[in-house]
Amino acid sequence: ERPIVTEGYSSEARLSADGTRIYYLLKPHSTALVSVLKVLDLTSRRMDTVLSSAPIVDYDVSRDGMEVAYTIRDDTGEFQVWHSSVNRRTPPRLIARNADEVSFGPARDIIFRSLEGTANEVVRASVDGDALPQRLDAPLVHRKGDVSPDGQWVIVASPGAHETSTFAVPLHGGPPRIICSVYCRAGWSADGRFFNVQVGPPLKSTWGTLAFPVLEGDSLPELPAQGLNAALPYTQFDLKGVHVINEGLIAPGSDPSR
């Protein structure tokens, strides 16, 4: 283990698809409103700025590292989804108002959470604006999570009568699949070989991550029909072939050792 960033207040770290670079948000201190999106080359240790001087809330980088989609919160408190090229050859483009939690989807699409109306929705929109936004058929949306690397699924946390459950919702239609019977963070390694589920109460001694291998040609591993009970400490899970990582908030690499 080694420290990656020691300046300011850094958060939202994620590895590039090839595992050679780390993207992260940097603020001078935790209460600052404006973030800078930085990228660090793990081999050369060179650090570059991708986006600066914007109140960035969340972001995603395309698999080729050439584009970034991000959410800002403007002076009025409105959340907005934007798209920009990393090389800054084209100006940033507003994709949606009253929206956040953005991810790149299949082809030239991005997926985000719409905050319009009385209930949140998951929306699929074209980066180029050449198609009307499409609202996905998903359970009630509390939070939107990762999109699978093959562009087939999106993670959605949905409030129920007693608990918030986590589902994988197909982007091309069909029934959702339950991941956790209670709320959990879940998502894929960049190459889609592992599906990671955070489990346990948020305490250092009980919070961990289960890394499920994903078979070639599949997007999701085999999970219990009723979903995982993510409220259990990670030490209570003994699943064949599943790797256990004793950290809860991780930016996964191509395999559980990184």
GROMACS .gro file of N, CA and C in nm, residues 94-153:
model
  180
   94LEU      N    1  -2.409   2.119  -2.224
   94LEU     CA    2  -2.510   2.086  -2.125
   94LEU      C    3  -2.598   1.974  -2.178
   95ILE      N    4  -2.610   1.865  -2.100
   95ILE     CA    5  -2.691   1.750  -2.140
   95ILE      C    6  -2.830   1.756  -2.076
   96ALA      N    7  -2.836   1.788  -1.945
   96ALA     CA    8  -2.966   1.787  -1.876
   96ALA      C    9  -2.960   1.875  -1.753
   97ARG      N   10  -3.073   1.938  -1.723
   97ARG     CA   11  -3.090   2.013  -1.599
   97ARG      C   12  -3.164   1.925  -1.497
   98ASN      N   13  -3.151   1.961  -1.370
   98ASN     CA   14  -3.215   1.883  -1.262
   98ASN      C   15  -3.180   1.735  -1.276
   99ALA      N   16  -3.049   1.707  -1.286
   99ALA     CA   17  -3.003   1.570  -1.306
   99ALA      C   18  -2.863   1.555  -1.246
  100ASP      N   19  -2.830   1.431  -1.209
  100ASP     CA   20  -2.698   1.404  -1.152
  100ASP      C   21  -2.666   1.255  -1.167
  101GLU      N   22  -2.559   1.210  -1.097
  101GLU     CA   23  -2.517   1.069  -1.094
  101GLU      C   24  -2.502   1.014  -1.236
  102VAL      N   25  -2.410   1.075  -1.311
  102VAL     CA   26  -2.395   1.046  -1.453
  102VAL      C   27  -2.292   0.937  -1.478
  103SER      N   28  -2.318   0.854  -1.579
  103SER     CA   29  -2.225   0.749  -1.623
  103SER      C   30  -2.230   0.739  -1.774
  104PHE      N   31  -2.120   0.694  -1.834
  104PHE     CA   32  -2.122   0.661  -1.976
  104PHE      C   33  -2.192   0.527  -1.995
  105GLY      N   34  -2.276   0.520  -2.097
  105GLY     CA   35  -2.347   0.397  -2.130
  105GLY      C   36  -2.297   0.340  -2.260
  106PRO      N   37  -2.379   0.259  -2.327
  106PRO     CA   38  -2.339   0.201  -2.454
  106PRO      C   39  -2.330   0.306  -2.564
  107ALA      N   40  -2.243   0.279  -2.661
  107ALA     CA   41  -2.228   0.365  -2.778
  107ALA      C   42  -2.202   0.510  -2.734
  108ARG      N   43  -2.280   0.604  -2.786
  108ARG     CA   44  -2.261   0.746  -2.755
  108ARG      C   45  -2.366   0.794  -2.657
  109ASP      N   46  -2.406   0.708  -2.565
  109ASP     CA   47  -2.509   0.743  -2.468
  109ASP      C   48  -2.449   0.766  -2.330
  110ILE      N   49  -2.519   0.845  -2.251
  110ILE     CA   50  -2.486   0.857  -2.110
  110ILE      C   51  -2.614   0.830  -2.030
  111ILE      N   52  -2.595   0.781  -1.909
  111ILE     CA   53  -2.705   0.744  -1.820
  111ILE      C   54  -2.696   0.833  -1.697
  112PHE      N   55  -2.809   0.888  -1.652
  112PHE     CA   56  -2.806   0.974  -1.535
  112PHE      C   57  -2.937   0.963  -1.459
  113ARG      N   58  -2.938   1.019  -1.339
  113ARG     CA   59  -3.059   1.026  -1.257
  113ARG      C   60  -3.128   1.159  -1.281
  114SER      N   61  -3.253   1.154  -1.324
  114SER     CA   62  -3.331   1.276  -1.342
  114SER      C   63  -3.402   1.310  -1.212
  115LEU      N   64  -3.394   1.436  -1.172
  115LEU     CA   65  -3.458   1.485  -1.049
  115LEU      C   66  -3.584   1.565  -1.079
  116GLU      N   67  -3.630   1.559  -1.204
  116GLU     CA   68  -3.751   1.632  -1.244
  116GLU      C   69  -3.875   1.567  -1.181
  117GLY      N   70  -3.978   1.647  -1.161
  117GLY     CA   71  -4.106   1.594  -1.116
  117GLY      C   72  -4.105   1.551  -0.971
  118THR      N   73  -4.196   1.460  -0.939
  118THR     CA   74  -4.214   1.417  -0.800
  118THR      C   75  -4.138   1.290  -0.766
  119ALA      N   76  -4.078   1.223  -0.866
  119ALA     CA   77  -4.002   1.100  -0.842
  119ALA      C   78  -3.880   1.097  -0.934
  120ASN      N   79  -3.769   1.049  -0.880
  120ASN     CA   80  -3.648   1.036  -0.960
  120ASN      C   81  -3.666   0.928  -1.066
  121GLU      N   82  -3.597   0.944  -1.179
  121GLU     CA   83  -3.597   0.845  -1.285
  121GLU      C   84  -3.456   0.826  -1.339
  122VAL      N   85  -3.430   0.710  -1.398
  122VAL     CA   86  -3.305   0.687  -1.469
  122VAL      C   87  -3.329   0.715  -1.617
  123VAL      N   88  -3.245   0.799  -1.675
  123VAL     CA   89  -3.264   0.846  -1.812
  123VAL      C   90  -3.140   0.813  -1.895
  124ARG      N   91  -3.164   0.774  -2.018
  124ARG     CA   92  -3.058   0.748  -2.116
  124ARG      C   93  -3.065   0.855  -2.223
  125ALA      N   94  -2.954   0.923  -2.251
  125ALA     CA   95  -2.954   1.032  -2.348
  125ALA      C   96  -2.831   1.022  -2.437
  126SER      N   97  -2.842   1.075  -2.557
  126SER     CA   98  -2.731   1.077  -2.651
  126SER      C   99  -2.638   1.194  -2.620
  127VAL      N  100  -2.510   1.167  -2.620
  127VAL     CA  101  -2.411   1.273  -2.599
  127VAL      C  102  -2.421   1.377  -2.709
  128ASP      N  103  -2.451   1.333  -2.830
  128ASP     CA  104  -2.453   1.423  -2.945
  128ASP      C  105  -2.587   1.494  -2.961
  129GLY      N  106  -2.687   1.459  -2.879
  129GLY     CA  107  -2.816   1.524  -2.888
  129GLY      C  108  -2.896   1.485  -3.011
  130ASP      N  109  -2.862   1.369  -3.074
  130ASP     CA  110  -2.930   1.330  -3.196
  130ASP      C  111  -3.048   1.237  -3.172
  131ALA      N  112  -3.086   1.218  -3.044
  131ALA     CA  113  -3.203   1.136  -3.011
  131ALA      C  114  -3.266   1.190  -2.884
  132LEU      N  115  -3.396   1.172  -2.872
  132LEU     CA  116  -3.466   1.219  -2.753
  132LEU      C  117  -3.426   1.136  -2.631
  133PRO      N  118  -3.413   1.196  -2.514
  133PRO     CA  119  -3.383   1.119  -2.392
  133PRO      C  120  -3.488   1.011  -2.368
  134GLN      N  121  -3.443   0.897  -2.318
  134GLN     CA  122  -3.532   0.783  -2.294
  134GLN      C  123  -3.532   0.749  -2.146
  135ARG      N  124  -3.649   0.743  -2.085
  135ARG     CA  125  -3.662   0.706  -1.945
  135ARG      C  126  -3.671   0.555  -1.933
  136LEU      N  127  -3.588   0.498  -1.846
  136LEU     CA  128  -3.583   0.353  -1.833
  136LEU      C  129  -3.696   0.301  -1.746
  137ASP      N  130  -3.740   0.181  -1.777
  137ASP     CA  131  -3.840   0.113  -1.695
  137ASP      C  132  -3.768   0.052  -1.576
  138ALA      N  133  -3.767   0.123  -1.464
  138ALA     CA  134  -3.690   0.082  -1.346
  138ALA      C  135  -3.776   0.096  -1.221
  139PRO      N  136  -3.740   0.026  -1.114
  139PRO     CA  137  -3.810   0.048  -0.987
  139PRO      C  138  -3.794   0.193  -0.942
  140LEU      N  139  -3.869   0.233  -0.842
  140LEU     CA  140  -3.851   0.366  -0.784
  140LEU      C  141  -3.703   0.392  -0.758
  141VAL      N  142  -3.657   0.509  -0.794
  141VAL     CA  143  -3.513   0.538  -0.791
  141VAL      C  144  -3.478   0.625  -0.671
  142HIS      N  145  -3.397   0.570  -0.581
  142HIS     CA  146  -3.338   0.650  -0.475
  142HIS      C  147  -3.202   0.700  -0.521
  143ARG      N  148  -3.117   0.608  -0.565
  143ARG     CA  149  -2.987   0.645  -0.619
  143ARG      C  150  -2.959   0.563  -0.745
  144LYS      N  151  -2.879   0.621  -0.834
  144LYS     CA  152  -2.830   0.548  -0.950
  144LYS      C  153  -2.682   0.518  -0.930
  145GLY      N  154  -2.642   0.396  -0.965
  145GLY     CA  155  -2.502   0.356  -0.948
  145GLY      C  156  -2.433   0.334  -1.081
  146ASP      N  157  -2.342   0.236  -1.083
  146ASP     CA  158  -2.258   0.209  -1.199
  146ASP      C  159  -2.339   0.156  -1.317
  147VAL      N  160  -2.282   0.173  -1.436
  147VAL     CA  161  -2.327   0.106  -1.557
  147VAL      C  162  -2.224  -0.002  -1.591
  148SER      N  163  -2.269  -0.120  -1.630
  148SER     CA  164  -2.177  -0.228  -1.661
  148SER      C  165  -2.090  -0.192  -1.781
  149PRO      N  166  -1.965  -0.242  -1.785
  149PRO     CA  167  -1.875  -0.208  -1.896
  149PRO      C  168  -1.930  -0.246  -2.033
  150ASP      N  169  -2.016  -0.350  -2.039
  150ASP     CA  170  -2.074  -0.387  -2.168
  150ASP      C  171  -2.199  -0.308  -2.201
  151GLY      N  172  -2.237  -0.215  -2.115
  151GLY     CA  173  -2.351  -0.129  -2.143
  151GLY      C  174  -2.486  -0.198  -2.135
  152GLN      N  175  -2.494  -0.308  -2.059
  152GLN     CA  176  -2.619  -0.384  -2.053
  152GLN      C  177  -2.701  -0.354  -1.928
  153TRP      N  178  -2.637  -0.312  -1.818
  153TRP     CA  179  -2.706  -0.298  -1.690
  153TRP      C  180  -2.667  -0.168  -1.621
   0.00000   0.00000   0.00000
